Amino acid sequence: MATKNLSEYNVEQVPDASNMIFGIVVAEWNPEITGALLEGCTSTLEKHGALPENIHVKTVPGSFELIYGAHQMTLNDGYDAVIILGSVIRGETPHFDYICQGVTAGIARLNATSSIPVVFGLLTTENLQQAQDRAGGRLGNKGDECAVVAIKMAKF
């Protein structure tokens, strides 16, 4: 369980994002969750100065496809950071484990080999309530956290 609110951070420690360009790849699966993550992410980027026209959003069918989408965005020389947003909720089969492990490994590989940061915004929850809690619910919004991480890592 998250130990803090994902939307709480020290605003003074976040650099100005007004000259930054962000790529965001969002999974279409679990759209009520990923839509909320995207809203949190874009509003936080804008709060810190990112211009709406400098936030480029692409969708992919599911969370596994986030790897390909993020990789394609890292090949574009214009982005300062790429953010992936998705939600995988455990079901009755091992599918959850394969998807979560695959996406984690794929995004880690991109971070090790790309010239720009790729921020991991994949919710991996046991149930829908846990996802809702982390997509604007009682534990804040993981999208907010990803935006802050992207800004900080772009200035790294």
C-alpha positions as a printed NumPy array, in Angstrom:
array([[  0.   ,   0.   ,   0.   ],
       [  1.228,   3.482,  -0.793],
       [  2.536,   5.208,   2.289],
       [  1.885,   8.742,   1.074],
       [ -0.409,  10.691,  -1.167],
       [  0.909,  10.454,  -4.741],
       [ -0.169,  14.027,  -5.42 ],
       [  1.74 ,  15.601,  -2.534],
       [  5.172,  17.07 ,  -3.27 ],
       [  7.244,  20.164,  -2.613],
       [  6.291,  22.542,  -5.431],
       [  9.448,  24.6  ,  -4.865],
       [ 11.612,  21.598,  -5.8  ],
       [ 10.086,  21.254,  -9.268],
       [ 11.937,  23.053, -12.085],
       [ 10.158,  25.279, -14.585],
       [  8.824,  23.196, -17.496],
       [  7.973,  26.059, -19.835],
       [ 10.674,  25.152, -22.368],
       [ 10.106,  21.391, -22.21 ],
       [  8.314,  19.019, -24.564],
       [  6.748,  15.838, -23.188],
       [  5.553,  12.663, -24.839],
       [  2.878,  10.667, -23.025],
       [  1.845,   7.15 , -24.042],
       [ -1.469,   6.016, -22.529],
       [ -2.994,   2.541, -22.585],
       [ -6.616,   2.369, -23.706],
       [ -7.302,  -0.617, -21.407],
       [ -9.07 ,   0.406, -18.158],
       [ -9.914,   3.841, -19.642],
       [-11.602,   5.176, -16.513],
       [ -8.277,   4.754, -14.707],
       [ -5.876,   5.726, -17.49 ],
       [ -8.001,   8.768, -18.358],
       [ -7.752,   9.981, -14.775],
       [ -3.994,   9.365, -14.774],
       [ -3.654,  11.35 , -17.997],
       [ -5.704,  14.243, -16.602],
       [ -3.534,  14.379, -13.492],
       [ -0.349,  14.182, -15.54 ],
       [ -1.207,  16.892, -18.062],
       [ -2.623,  19.287, -15.477],
       [  0.509,  18.935, -13.324],
       [  2.803,  19.484, -16.324],
       [  0.847,  22.632, -17.188],
       [  0.879,  23.768, -13.55 ],
       [  4.675,  23.81 , -13.784],
       [  4.762,  25.768, -17.024],
       [  4.51 ,  23.193, -19.816],
       [  2.514,  24.554, -22.725],
       [ -0.437,  22.397, -23.835],
       [  0.967,  22.253, -27.376],
       [  4.203,  20.803, -25.949],
       [  2.407,  17.829, -24.387],
       [  1.97 ,  15.134, -27.044],
       [ -0.336,  12.241, -26.157],
       [ -0.522,   8.95 , -28.048],
       [ -2.646,   5.944, -27.147],
       [ -1.884,   2.247, -27.425],
       [ -4.359,  -0.647, -27.036],
       [ -3.002,  -2.089, -23.789],
       [ -0.252,  -1.841, -21.219],
       [  2.15 ,  -4.208, -22.977],
       [  2.127,  -1.896, -25.994],
       [  3.365,   0.973, -23.813],
       [  6.901,  -0.302, -24.428],
       [  6.658,   0.093, -28.194],
       [  4.928,   3.461, -27.933],
       [  7.526,   4.808, -25.514],
       [ 10.354,   3.485, -27.668],
       [  8.963,   5.259, -30.731],
       [  8.752,   8.495, -28.757],
       [ 12.348,   8.172, -27.542],
       [ 13.424,   8.062, -31.191],
       [ 11.926,  11.534, -31.712],
       [ 14.636,  14.066, -30.914],
       [ 12.149,  16.651, -29.695],
       [ 11.069,  15.19 , -26.359],
       [ 12.671,  16.049, -23.046],
       [ 10.963,  13.085, -21.332],
       [  8.43 ,  10.372, -22.118],
       [  5.784,   9.207, -19.635],
       [  3.909,   5.915, -19.819],
       [  0.49 ,   5.6  , -18.176],
       [ -1.381,   2.344, -17.787],
       [ -3.334,   0.178, -15.39 ],
       [ -3.157,  -3.577, -14.928],
       [ -5.614,  -5.097, -12.456],
       [ -5.049,  -8.653, -11.264],
       [ -7.471, -11.21 , -12.628],
       [ -7.848, -14.964, -12.305],
       [ -4.979, -15.95 , -14.617],
       [ -1.207, -15.334, -14.627],
       [ -1.688, -12.757, -17.411],
       [ -1.259,  -9.971, -14.809],
       [  2.219, -11.224, -13.852],
       [  3.413, -11.534, -17.444],
       [  2.203,  -8.076, -18.44 ],
       [  3.574,  -6.357, -15.332],
       [  6.968,  -8.066, -15.609],
       [  7.207,  -7.428, -19.336],
       [  6.342,  -3.748, -19.14 ],
       [  8.664,  -3.207, -16.183],
       [ 11.575,  -4.875, -17.961],
       [ 10.854,  -3.076, -21.226],
       [ 10.668,   0.376, -19.696],
       [ 13.77 ,  -0.3  , -17.581],
       [ 15.628,  -1.27 , -20.758],
       [ 14.481,   1.947, -22.459],
       [ 15.714,   3.991, -19.513],
       [ 19.116,   2.314, -19.688],
       [ 19.518,   2.792, -23.447],
       [ 17.656,   6.001, -24.339],
       [ 19.052,   9.5  , -24.241],
       [ 15.903,  10.79 , -22.518],
       [ 14.103,   9.57 , -19.405],
       [ 11.073,   7.294, -19.661],
       [  8.856,   7.644, -16.595],
       [  7.047,   4.542, -15.335],
       [  3.373,   5.257, -14.637],
       [  1.921,   1.76 , -14.695],
       [ -0.507,   0.993, -11.884],
       [ -0.313,  -2.684, -10.898],
       [ -3.147,  -3.303,  -8.491],
       [ -5.039,  -6.201,  -6.99 ],
       [ -8.458,  -4.709,  -7.71 ],
       [-10.33 ,  -1.785,  -9.24 ],
       [-10.644,   0.049,  -5.916],
       [ -6.86 ,   0.131,  -5.474],
       [ -6.516,   1.554,  -8.996],
       [ -9.179,   4.196,  -8.311],
       [ -7.436,   5.131,  -5.058],
       [ -4.257,   5.868,  -7.074],
       [ -5.94 ,   7.596, -10.021],
       [ -7.313,  10.619,  -8.212],
       [ -8.788,   8.859,  -5.193],
       [ -7.776,   8.793,  -1.559],
       [ -4.087,   8.162,  -2.357],
       [ -3.804,  10.945,  -4.92 ],
       [ -2.977,  10.553,  -8.573],
       [  0.001,   8.644,  -9.961],
       [ -0.256,  10.896, -13.031],
       [  0.673,  13.905, -10.87 ],
       [  3.692,  12.049,  -9.534],
       [  4.802,  11.006, -13.034],
       [  4.624,  14.591, -14.282],
       [  6.834,  15.819, -11.446],
       [  9.306,  12.977, -12.025],
       [  9.425,  13.734, -15.767],
       [ 10.17 ,  17.42 , -15.173],
       [ 12.894,  16.648, -12.638],
       [ 14.469,  13.934, -14.789],
       [ 14.414,  16.154, -17.887],
       [ 16.553,  18.624, -15.911],
       [ 18.875,  15.883, -14.603]])
